[in-house]
Amino acid sequence: MADEKPIREFNLSCPAPRVADDRIVLAHGGGGRLTHQLIEKIFLPAFGNPTLDQRHDGAVLPVNGSRVAFTTDSFVVRPLIFPGGNIGDLAVYGTVNDLAMCGARPLYLSAGFILEEGLEMETLRTVVESMREAAAKANVQLVTGDTKVVDKGKGDGIFVNTSGIGLIESNVKGTIGPASVQVGDAVIISGDLGRHGIAILSVREGLEFESPILSDTASVWPAVEALLNAGIEIHCLRDLTRGGLATTLNEIASDRSVCIRLEETLIPVQETVQSACEILGLDPLYVANEGRFAVFVPETQADATLDVLKKVEVSQGAVRVGKVEETPARTVVLQSRIGGNRVVDMLSGEQLPRIC
Amino acid sequence: MADEKPIREFNLSCPAPRVADDRIVLAHGGGGRLTHQLIEKIFLPAFGNPTLDQRHDGAVLPVNGSRVAFTTDSFVVRPLIFPGGNIGDLAVYGTVNDLAMCGARPLYLSAGFILEEGLEMETLRTVVESMREAAAKANVQLVTGDTKVVDKGKGDGIFVNTSGIGLIESNVKGTIGPASVQVGDAVIISGDLGRHGIAILSVREGLEFESPILSDTASVWPAVEALLNAGIEIHCLRDLTRGGLATTLNEIASDRSVCIRLEETLIPVQETVQSACEILGLDPLYVANEGRFAVFVPETQADATLDVLKKVEVSQGAVRVGKVEETPARTVVLQSRIGGNRVVDMLSGEQLPRIC
């Protein structure tokens, strides 16, 4: 019977390759389309409330008359130690930056460790020491913690969750977040793209470069603080982590029903990072960063914003890369080096698992 | 040569069994002596600050003139679903209770998921639904979250971190915490002991009872709120989780250089829990609870405290079990059923791994 079936019909009835939706796959953690589906199908229906629905990097909450920012991140990066950092400083800076993206001064962190039986104590000591240094640099206090141990083969060395509390100070005008993005806004990024993702991947793939590519992991709060102190009217801040610039901008374009138009020639990527991306078949627009953010400001404040950012070490490579337009809505468009336009879509599958 | 060595000498030179201190073992997560060593040797030297040094269930922090409590807990319980609850409601109540133990009204929670590739979506849905129900019951909002996915065999279904923010309201007198415990204080516990640990272990060991033993997982905030509203002068609150009553009281006796004297006949343990403990060779004093706490109050307020607690559902089984004395310092002493006294030491090894 099967032999009689024409090949053509077989092809037609063969479903397109798709991801099973009854089980978790790696791409559910990649920050792209499947992560969003998980949030929309499982988490928001259960927990949906006005704060969570804003889907910002952190929540801004009223606490006894103050505006407090609260955020959480679990870190599962592999390898634990990579060029330019390790899971410890990454976990501190990651959460500090999520608070900064709310316009909040980072104050306090928690640390929750899940350790795998058999982990070398020396590795833990190295990671904890990096957390200490990073917390000191970022001027946050690690005030509460928790440690669990799982059986060998049920974890992967160290997973660490950092949650953080920050304070939105009284000089912050309005709400900083995707909801404040407007047509006409300038889009500025704080520096070159792709270093964190490529630093991780080059270790995993055993790639060696003449000058090693170091992760950009760092606290971006000094840059945000400088913008606030200068009185810049910030509409939105977003760090460019999982899924990179492309995913972040797609989220905002989709939330606000706007078009974000980028110019490829303006987007800074180190030459070694660009070469590595070509070898690995990656697009730097989708590669994770851990010390970079995008800021949306009114067109009239674009130059002032750049002036302020360039004076701060972590954002000295700041550059204006695009603008917010009305149409085509829900789209990120890249005007390419050779003149054409292409749509920069949200990441569908998993580009780089366990990047943070 | 070896044959000539007298057995006696061999015995003398053979080191006592000990735990290697260069690698993580399961007992580092058990809440007993090794957990404390890890905190003292690795975490406190790196992060030590006045808040962390208090080693309470959560941190109490000044935020813009308010007293805010902040706490974190990662949950790695196995199995994910157990009689009376699952990792989801456990994670909500666990963090709510840590806030309550600071005398803080629980307000906001974060949820950080680490999912293992291949996890059934239905399991995740069940857990998330339980979190929703528990958050609603405990009157807290889940306001921010994060999801990571790790490769199959590098996790164990679901790990979840919940961090929480609470507010210490203005009717809280002084500081609630181990530092306020005084000689003469009465020690009251909020109900019977051992149900959570035995519920978990009975599933793992395939034990069946005529009436199943259900975990006691629940929010204890209503009991704490009632005490505060009644104007009880609470010296210290501690939940009786990992390591049970024995470990909690040892921590306090050691911190305050006091003796805590208990009367065995006063300590409530359900008959089925007692039988299960005997079968499993466990002491209910060391078994984890997830809806029980100890409260230290001045002797003169002991009766009033009991009256208040007994009117609240979660603490209706409250009972006075002991008192704080001066000597022998740093010791928990149990006056046993048959009249003798025995020292109740801190747990040395791992009684029940992955209980929460």
PDB file of C-alpha atoms in Angstrom, chain B residues 111-241:
ATOM      1  CA  ALA B 111       9.908  33.636  39.836  1.00  0.00           C
ATOM      2  CA  GLY B 112      13.031  32.366  38.078  1.00  0.00           C
ATOM      3  CA  PHE B 113      12.606  29.006  36.331  1.00  0.00           C
ATOM      4  CA  ILE B 114      15.381  26.661  35.250  1.00  0.00           C
ATOM      5  CA  LEU B 115      13.694  24.059  33.049  1.00  0.00           C
ATOM      6  CA  GLU B 116      15.249  20.873  31.730  1.00  0.00           C
ATOM      7  CA  GLU B 117      14.949  20.181  28.028  1.00  0.00           C
ATOM      8  CA  GLY B 118      12.262  17.517  27.534  1.00  0.00           C
ATOM      9  CA  LEU B 119      10.129  18.596  30.513  1.00  0.00           C
ATOM     10  CA  GLU B 120       6.482  17.937  29.781  1.00  0.00           C
ATOM     11  CA  MET B 121       4.618  21.168  29.244  1.00  0.00           C
ATOM     12  CA  GLU B 122       1.727  19.724  31.246  1.00  0.00           C
ATOM     13  CA  THR B 123       3.954  19.415  34.329  1.00  0.00           C
ATOM     14  CA  LEU B 124       5.030  23.029  33.970  1.00  0.00           C
ATOM     15  CA  ARG B 125       1.399  24.053  33.588  1.00  0.00           C
ATOM     16  CA  THR B 126       0.449  22.214  36.797  1.00  0.00           C
ATOM     17  CA  VAL B 127       3.269  23.842  38.743  1.00  0.00           C
ATOM     18  CA  VAL B 128       2.524  27.317  37.424  1.00  0.00           C
ATOM     19  CA  GLU B 129      -1.168  26.903  38.222  1.00  0.00           C
ATOM     20  CA  SER B 130      -0.267  25.969  41.804  1.00  0.00           C
ATOM     21  CA  MET B 131       1.924  29.054  42.046  1.00  0.00           C
ATOM     22  CA  ARG B 132      -0.985  31.168  40.870  1.00  0.00           C
ATOM     23  CA  GLU B 133      -3.332  29.688  43.464  1.00  0.00           C
ATOM     24  CA  ALA B 134      -0.786  29.989  46.259  1.00  0.00           C
ATOM     25  CA  ALA B 135       0.007  33.610  45.373  1.00  0.00           C
ATOM     26  CA  ALA B 136      -3.703  34.416  45.406  1.00  0.00           C
ATOM     27  CA  LYS B 137      -4.182  32.720  48.781  1.00  0.00           C
ATOM     28  CA  ALA B 138      -1.150  34.483  50.237  1.00  0.00           C
ATOM     29  CA  ASN B 139      -2.270  37.788  48.716  1.00  0.00           C
ATOM     30  CA  VAL B 140       1.062  38.444  46.960  1.00  0.00           C
ATOM     31  CA  GLN B 141       1.608  39.517  43.378  1.00  0.00           C
ATOM     32  CA  LEU B 142       4.040  37.718  41.115  1.00  0.00           C
ATOM     33  CA  VAL B 143       5.495  40.701  39.299  1.00  0.00           C
ATOM     34  CA  THR B 144       8.645  39.659  37.455  1.00  0.00           C
ATOM     35  CA  GLY B 145      10.152  36.457  36.144  1.00  0.00           C
ATOM     36  CA  ASP B 146      12.788  34.715  34.091  1.00  0.00           C
ATOM     37  CA  THR B 147      13.058  31.369  32.317  1.00  0.00           C
ATOM     38  CA  LYS B 148      16.168  29.470  31.355  1.00  0.00           C
ATOM     39  CA  VAL B 149      16.371  26.047  29.724  1.00  0.00           C
ATOM     40  CA  VAL B 150      19.270  23.622  30.238  1.00  0.00           C
ATOM     41  CA  ASP B 151      20.154  20.543  28.189  1.00  0.00           C
ATOM     42  CA  LYS B 152      18.556  17.223  29.042  1.00  0.00           C
ATOM     43  CA  GLY B 153      20.565  15.628  31.850  1.00  0.00           C
ATOM     44  CA  LYS B 154      21.867  18.976  33.151  1.00  0.00           C
ATOM     45  CA  GLY B 155      18.853  19.802  35.284  1.00  0.00           C
ATOM     46  CA  ASP B 156      16.004  17.863  36.874  1.00  0.00           C
ATOM     47  CA  GLY B 157      12.676  18.887  35.410  1.00  0.00           C
ATOM     48  CA  ILE B 158      12.061  22.188  37.176  1.00  0.00           C
ATOM     49  CA  PHE B 159      14.098  24.262  39.561  1.00  0.00           C
ATOM     50  CA  VAL B 160      12.472  27.488  40.635  1.00  0.00           C
ATOM     51  CA  ASN B 161      13.763  30.473  42.537  1.00  0.00           C
ATOM     52  CA  THR B 162      11.352  32.803  44.242  1.00  0.00           C
ATOM     53  CA  SER B 163      12.528  36.059  45.734  1.00  0.00           C
ATOM     54  CA  GLY B 164      10.228  38.325  47.645  1.00  0.00           C
ATOM     55  CA  ILE B 165       9.715  41.835  48.919  1.00  0.00           C
ATOM     56  CA  GLY B 166       7.712  42.638  52.016  1.00  0.00           C
ATOM     57  CA  LEU B 167       7.001  45.714  54.047  1.00  0.00           C
ATOM     58  CA  ILE B 168       7.563  45.972  57.768  1.00  0.00           C
ATOM     59  CA  GLU B 169       4.622  47.963  58.910  1.00  0.00           C
ATOM     60  CA  SER B 170       4.757  50.730  61.428  1.00  0.00           C
ATOM     61  CA  ASN B 171       3.124  48.675  64.203  1.00  0.00           C
ATOM     62  CA  VAL B 172       6.186  46.389  64.385  1.00  0.00           C
ATOM     63  CA  LYS B 173       8.059  47.251  67.566  1.00  0.00           C
ATOM     64  CA  GLY B 174      11.846  46.855  67.569  1.00  0.00           C
ATOM     65  CA  THR B 175      13.657  44.248  65.515  1.00  0.00           C
ATOM     66  CA  ILE B 176      12.252  40.759  65.031  1.00  0.00           C
ATOM     67  CA  GLY B 177      15.200  38.405  64.727  1.00  0.00           C
ATOM     68  CA  PRO B 178      17.657  36.137  66.514  1.00  0.00           C
ATOM     69  CA  ALA B 179      19.443  39.159  68.024  1.00  0.00           C
ATOM     70  CA  SER B 180      16.346  39.992  70.090  1.00  0.00           C
ATOM     71  CA  VAL B 181      16.060  36.567  71.758  1.00  0.00           C
ATOM     72  CA  GLN B 182      16.507  36.879  75.545  1.00  0.00           C
ATOM     73  CA  VAL B 183      16.979  34.599  78.511  1.00  0.00           C
ATOM     74  CA  GLY B 184      13.533  33.987  79.955  1.00  0.00           C
ATOM     75  CA  ASP B 185      11.730  33.983  76.590  1.00  0.00           C
ATOM     76  CA  ALA B 186       9.068  31.371  75.999  1.00  0.00           C
ATOM     77  CA  VAL B 187       9.457  29.213  72.871  1.00  0.00           C
ATOM     78  CA  ILE B 188       6.200  28.483  71.065  1.00  0.00           C
ATOM     79  CA  ILE B 189       5.767  26.479  67.881  1.00  0.00           C
ATOM     80  CA  SER B 190       2.805  26.942  65.574  1.00  0.00           C
ATOM     81  CA  GLY B 191       1.764  23.314  65.159  1.00  0.00           C
ATOM     82  CA  ASP B 192       2.749  19.672  64.722  1.00  0.00           C
ATOM     83  CA  LEU B 193       6.117  18.772  63.213  1.00  0.00           C
ATOM     84  CA  GLY B 194       7.486  16.658  60.406  1.00  0.00           C
ATOM     85  CA  ARG B 195       4.705  16.460  57.850  1.00  0.00           C
ATOM     86  CA  HIS B 196       6.465  18.033  54.884  1.00  0.00           C
ATOM     87  CA  GLY B 197       9.598  15.933  55.142  1.00  0.00           C
ATOM     88  CA  ILE B 198       7.706  12.705  55.688  1.00  0.00           C
ATOM     89  CA  ALA B 199       5.268  13.454  52.840  1.00  0.00           C
ATOM     90  CA  ILE B 200       8.237  13.790  50.487  1.00  0.00           C
ATOM     91  CA  LEU B 201      10.125  10.819  51.817  1.00  0.00           C
ATOM     92  CA  SER B 202       7.129   8.507  51.830  1.00  0.00           C
ATOM     93  CA  VAL B 203       6.797   9.058  48.061  1.00  0.00           C
ATOM     94  CA  ARG B 204      10.492   8.466  47.465  1.00  0.00           C
ATOM     95  CA  GLU B 205      10.532   5.313  49.571  1.00  0.00           C
ATOM     96  CA  GLY B 206       7.183   4.038  48.302  1.00  0.00           C
ATOM     97  CA  LEU B 207       5.672   3.963  51.793  1.00  0.00           C
ATOM     98  CA  GLU B 208       1.885   3.852  52.036  1.00  0.00           C
ATOM     99  CA  PHE B 209      -0.184   4.806  55.047  1.00  0.00           C
ATOM    100  CA  GLU B 210      -3.869   4.306  55.756  1.00  0.00           C
ATOM    101  CA  SER B 211      -4.372   8.051  55.740  1.00  0.00           C
ATOM    102  CA  PRO B 212      -1.738   9.705  53.569  1.00  0.00           C
ATOM    103  CA  ILE B 213       0.634  12.173  55.212  1.00  0.00           C
ATOM    104  CA  LEU B 214       0.247  15.546  53.501  1.00  0.00           C
ATOM    105  CA  SER B 215       2.851  18.284  53.417  1.00  0.00           C
ATOM    106  CA  ASP B 216       2.013  21.183  55.720  1.00  0.00           C
ATOM    107  CA  THR B 217       3.052  23.730  53.070  1.00  0.00           C
ATOM    108  CA  ALA B 218       1.106  26.951  53.688  1.00  0.00           C
ATOM    109  CA  SER B 219       1.502  30.670  54.235  1.00  0.00           C
ATOM    110  CA  VAL B 220       2.068  31.479  57.896  1.00  0.00           C
ATOM    111  CA  TRP B 221       1.649  35.238  57.396  1.00  0.00           C
ATOM    112  CA  PRO B 222      -1.948  35.248  58.753  1.00  0.00           C
ATOM    113  CA  ALA B 223      -0.593  33.948  62.078  1.00  0.00           C
ATOM    114  CA  VAL B 224       2.184  36.550  62.179  1.00  0.00           C
ATOM    115  CA  GLU B 225      -0.205  39.319  61.183  1.00  0.00           C
ATOM    116  CA  ALA B 226      -2.556  38.321  64.018  1.00  0.00           C
ATOM    117  CA  LEU B 227       0.323  38.495  66.527  1.00  0.00           C
ATOM    118  CA  LEU B 228       1.346  41.943  65.284  1.00  0.00           C
ATOM    119  CA  ASN B 229      -2.229  43.216  65.328  1.00  0.00           C
ATOM    120  CA  ALA B 230      -2.619  41.953  68.896  1.00  0.00           C
ATOM    121  CA  GLY B 231       0.427  43.970  69.920  1.00  0.00           C
ATOM    122  CA  ILE B 232       2.453  40.926  71.000  1.00  0.00           C
ATOM    123  CA  GLU B 233       6.104  41.838  71.590  1.00  0.00           C
ATOM    124  CA  ILE B 234       7.680  39.314  69.232  1.00  0.00           C
ATOM    125  CA  HIS B 235      11.392  38.781  69.828  1.00  0.00           C
ATOM    126  CA  CYS B 236      12.087  36.300  67.041  1.00  0.00           C
ATOM    127  CA  LEU B 237      10.279  34.295  64.375  1.00  0.00           C
ATOM    128  CA  ARG B 238      11.847  31.381  62.511  1.00  0.00           C
ATOM    129  CA  ASP B 239      10.302  28.905  60.120  1.00  0.00           C
ATOM    130  CA  LEU B 240      11.187  25.268  60.718  1.00  0.00           C
ATOM    131  CA  THR B 241      12.279  24.223  57.234  1.00  0.00           C
TER     132      THR B 241
END
